[in-house]
Structures are given as structure tokens and as C-alpha cells.
Short mmCIF file of C-alpha atoms and ligand atoms in Angstrom, two decimals:
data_model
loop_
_atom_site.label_atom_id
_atom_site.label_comp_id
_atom_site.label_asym_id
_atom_site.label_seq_id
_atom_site.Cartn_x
_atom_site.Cartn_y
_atom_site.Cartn_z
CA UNK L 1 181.63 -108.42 53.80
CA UNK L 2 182.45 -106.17 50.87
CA UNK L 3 179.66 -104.02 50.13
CA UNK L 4 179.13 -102.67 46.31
CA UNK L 5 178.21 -98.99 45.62
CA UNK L 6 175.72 -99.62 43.14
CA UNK L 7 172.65 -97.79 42.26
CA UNK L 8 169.32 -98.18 41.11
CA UNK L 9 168.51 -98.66 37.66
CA UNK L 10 165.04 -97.59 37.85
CA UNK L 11 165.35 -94.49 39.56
CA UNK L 12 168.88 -94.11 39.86
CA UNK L 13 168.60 -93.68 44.11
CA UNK L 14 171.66 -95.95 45.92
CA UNK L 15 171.05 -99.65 46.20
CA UNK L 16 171.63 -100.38 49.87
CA UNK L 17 171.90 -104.57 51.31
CA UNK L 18 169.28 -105.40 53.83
CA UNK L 19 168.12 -107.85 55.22
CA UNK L 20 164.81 -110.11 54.05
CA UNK L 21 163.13 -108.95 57.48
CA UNK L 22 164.14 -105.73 56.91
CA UNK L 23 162.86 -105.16 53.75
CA UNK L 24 159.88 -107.31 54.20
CA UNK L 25 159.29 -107.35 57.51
CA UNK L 26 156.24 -110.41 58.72
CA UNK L 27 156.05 -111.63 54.92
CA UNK L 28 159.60 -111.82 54.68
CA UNK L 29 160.21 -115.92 53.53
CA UNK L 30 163.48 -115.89 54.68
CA UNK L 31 164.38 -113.61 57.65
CA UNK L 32 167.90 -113.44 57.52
CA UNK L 33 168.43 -113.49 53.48
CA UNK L 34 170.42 -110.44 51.78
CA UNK L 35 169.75 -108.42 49.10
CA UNK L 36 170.51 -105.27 47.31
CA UNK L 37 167.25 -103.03 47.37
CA UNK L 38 166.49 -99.38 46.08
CA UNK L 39 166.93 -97.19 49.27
CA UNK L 40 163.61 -96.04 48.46
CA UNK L 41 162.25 -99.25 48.60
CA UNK L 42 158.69 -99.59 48.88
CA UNK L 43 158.01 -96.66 47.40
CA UNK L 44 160.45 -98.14 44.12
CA UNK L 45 160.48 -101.97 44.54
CA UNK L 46 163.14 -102.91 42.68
CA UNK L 47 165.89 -105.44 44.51
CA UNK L 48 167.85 -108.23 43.50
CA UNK L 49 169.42 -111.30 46.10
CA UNK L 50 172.77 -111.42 47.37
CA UNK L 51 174.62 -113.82 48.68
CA UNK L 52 174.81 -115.04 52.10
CA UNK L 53 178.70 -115.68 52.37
CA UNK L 54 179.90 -113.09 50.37
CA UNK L 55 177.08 -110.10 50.72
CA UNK L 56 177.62 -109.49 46.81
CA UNK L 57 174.49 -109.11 44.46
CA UNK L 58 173.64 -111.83 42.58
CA UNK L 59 172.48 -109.88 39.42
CA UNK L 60 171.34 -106.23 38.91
CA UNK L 61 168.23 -104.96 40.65
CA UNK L 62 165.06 -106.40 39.12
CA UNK L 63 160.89 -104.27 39.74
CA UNK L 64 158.60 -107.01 39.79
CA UNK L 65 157.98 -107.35 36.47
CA UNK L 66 161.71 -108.11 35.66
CA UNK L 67 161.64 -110.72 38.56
CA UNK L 68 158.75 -112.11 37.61
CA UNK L 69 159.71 -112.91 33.91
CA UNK L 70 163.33 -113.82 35.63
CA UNK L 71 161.47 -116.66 37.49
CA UNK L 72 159.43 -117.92 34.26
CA UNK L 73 163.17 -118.05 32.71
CA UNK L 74 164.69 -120.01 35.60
CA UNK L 75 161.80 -122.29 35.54
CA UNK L 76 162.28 -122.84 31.09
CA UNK L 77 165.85 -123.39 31.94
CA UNK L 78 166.09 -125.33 34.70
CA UNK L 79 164.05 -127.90 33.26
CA UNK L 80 166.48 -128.62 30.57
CA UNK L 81 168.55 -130.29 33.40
CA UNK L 82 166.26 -131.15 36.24
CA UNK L 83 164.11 -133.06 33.81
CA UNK L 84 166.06 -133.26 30.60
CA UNK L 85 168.99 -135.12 29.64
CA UNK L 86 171.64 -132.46 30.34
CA UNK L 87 173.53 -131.82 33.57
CA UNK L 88 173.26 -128.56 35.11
CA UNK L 89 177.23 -128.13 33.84
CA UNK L 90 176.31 -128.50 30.23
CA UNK L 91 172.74 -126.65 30.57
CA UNK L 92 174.92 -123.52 32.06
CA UNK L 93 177.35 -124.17 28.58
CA UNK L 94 173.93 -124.51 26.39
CA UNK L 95 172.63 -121.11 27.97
CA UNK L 96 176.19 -119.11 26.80
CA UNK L 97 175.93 -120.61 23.69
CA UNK L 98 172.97 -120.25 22.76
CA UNK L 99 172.65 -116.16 23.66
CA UNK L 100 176.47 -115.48 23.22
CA UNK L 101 177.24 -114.59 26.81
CA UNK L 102 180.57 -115.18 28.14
CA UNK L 103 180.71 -117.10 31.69
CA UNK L 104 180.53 -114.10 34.57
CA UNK L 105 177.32 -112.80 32.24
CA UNK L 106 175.66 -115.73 32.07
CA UNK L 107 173.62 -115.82 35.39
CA UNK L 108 169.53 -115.09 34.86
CA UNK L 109 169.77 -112.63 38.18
CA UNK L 110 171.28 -110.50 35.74
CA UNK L 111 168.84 -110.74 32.63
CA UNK L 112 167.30 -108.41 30.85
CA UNK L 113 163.42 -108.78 29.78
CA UNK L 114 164.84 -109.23 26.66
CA UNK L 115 167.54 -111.80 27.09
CA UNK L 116 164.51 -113.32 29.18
CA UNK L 117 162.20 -113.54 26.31
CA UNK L 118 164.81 -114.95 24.18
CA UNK L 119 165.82 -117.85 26.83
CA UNK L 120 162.19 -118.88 27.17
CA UNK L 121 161.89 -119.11 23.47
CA UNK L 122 165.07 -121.20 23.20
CA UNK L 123 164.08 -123.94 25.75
CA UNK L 124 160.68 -124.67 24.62
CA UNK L 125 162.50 -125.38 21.10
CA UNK L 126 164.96 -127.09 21.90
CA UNK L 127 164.07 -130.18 22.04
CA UNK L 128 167.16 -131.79 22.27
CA UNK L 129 169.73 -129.32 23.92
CA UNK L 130 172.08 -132.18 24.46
CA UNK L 131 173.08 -131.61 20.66
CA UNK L 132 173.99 -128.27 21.73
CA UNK L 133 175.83 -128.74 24.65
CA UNK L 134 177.90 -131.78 23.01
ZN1 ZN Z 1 164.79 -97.21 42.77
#
């Protein structure tokens, strides 16, 4: 697995890839799960997940207010297609279009609280995203 030499954005220390039980040890919810974490992690909590095949981060590293408001804007979004009338295919186009983001930007692991705000926003007035997307 290719390993990135990115850093912290926080504190600017190097972002090492652990392991879930690593980093989390008893609580962890998934044992063998990789992510990119702040070497000083606990003292700076900030991490982000990778993925399993290819070890890469999925977004930047997030403290837990970032991944907190990143969850409330998967949740807004994901609704669109899990309950609304779009497919996940045209919800993904709906989300560039709507906040300008071209396609390797467009992934919520890498959102800013800002970019957050403005996704929540969007979904609870849209109403009919399907309009969008056509
Ligand atoms: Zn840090």
C-alpha cells in the first residue's frame, strides 16, 4: 500500500495510518479499519478514514467538530437518494453542481465546515433535486 506524506492541518505534526484498534484501542468499532490520524493523536484528535484496499485517505483530516458536521452533511445528502427520487449517480452530479466542485473534490470526507453548512442548506431546499440533476 502506498502511503501519503501528509500532515496535519490542525497542528501541522505528520499524519501517520493506523489502525482503528490502534488508535482506539477497546472502543475501536471496527478493529482492523485504516485511517490517517495526527501522530499526536489523542492529545490532537484530528483523523480522517482511509481505505481498506488502497490505504489512501479518504478526505483531509477532520477534529471532531469537522466530523461531526461531516456526518450531519452525509446524513442531508444521502437522503436525497436513499429516500428521494434520485439515484446515488445523479445525487453525486446534484452535489457538484450545486457547490461547483469538479468530480475528485466532490467527496464530503474532504469538506470544509463551510462547504458543510452550505450542503445542509441545499438539501433541505431542495425539494425536488431531480430538476437539478436532469
Ligand atoms: Zn494534529
Amino acid at each position: 500500500m502506498k502511503r501519503l506524506h501528509i500532515h496535519c492541518p490542525y497542528c501541522g505534526a505528520p499524519a501517520v495510518r493506523r489502525y482503528g484498534r490502534d488508535l482506539f484501542g477497546d472502543a475501536a468499532a471496527d478493529p482492523g479499519a485504516l485511517y490517517y490520524a495526527c501522530a499526536r493523536h489523542p492529545v490532537c484528535d484530528a483523523y480522517v478514514s482511509a481505505h481498506k484496499k488502497s490505504g489512501l485517505p479518504m478526505g483531509s483530516l477532520a477534529d471532531p467538530a469537522l466530523r461531526r458536521k461531516r456526518i450531519q452533511a452525509h446524513a442531508a445528502f444521502d437522503r436525497l437518494w436513499k429516500e428521494g427520487p434520485l439515484t446515488k449517480k445523479q445525487a453525486y452530479r446534484w452535489l457538484r453542481g450545486a457547490l461547483g466542485l469538479p468530480e475528485e473534490q466532490a467527496h464530503i470526507a474532504c469538506f470544509s465546515h463551510y462547504q458543510c453548512d452550505r450542503l445542509i442548506a441545499m438539501c433541505s431546499q431542495t425539494s425536488q433535486p431531480e430538476r437539478a440533476a436532469a
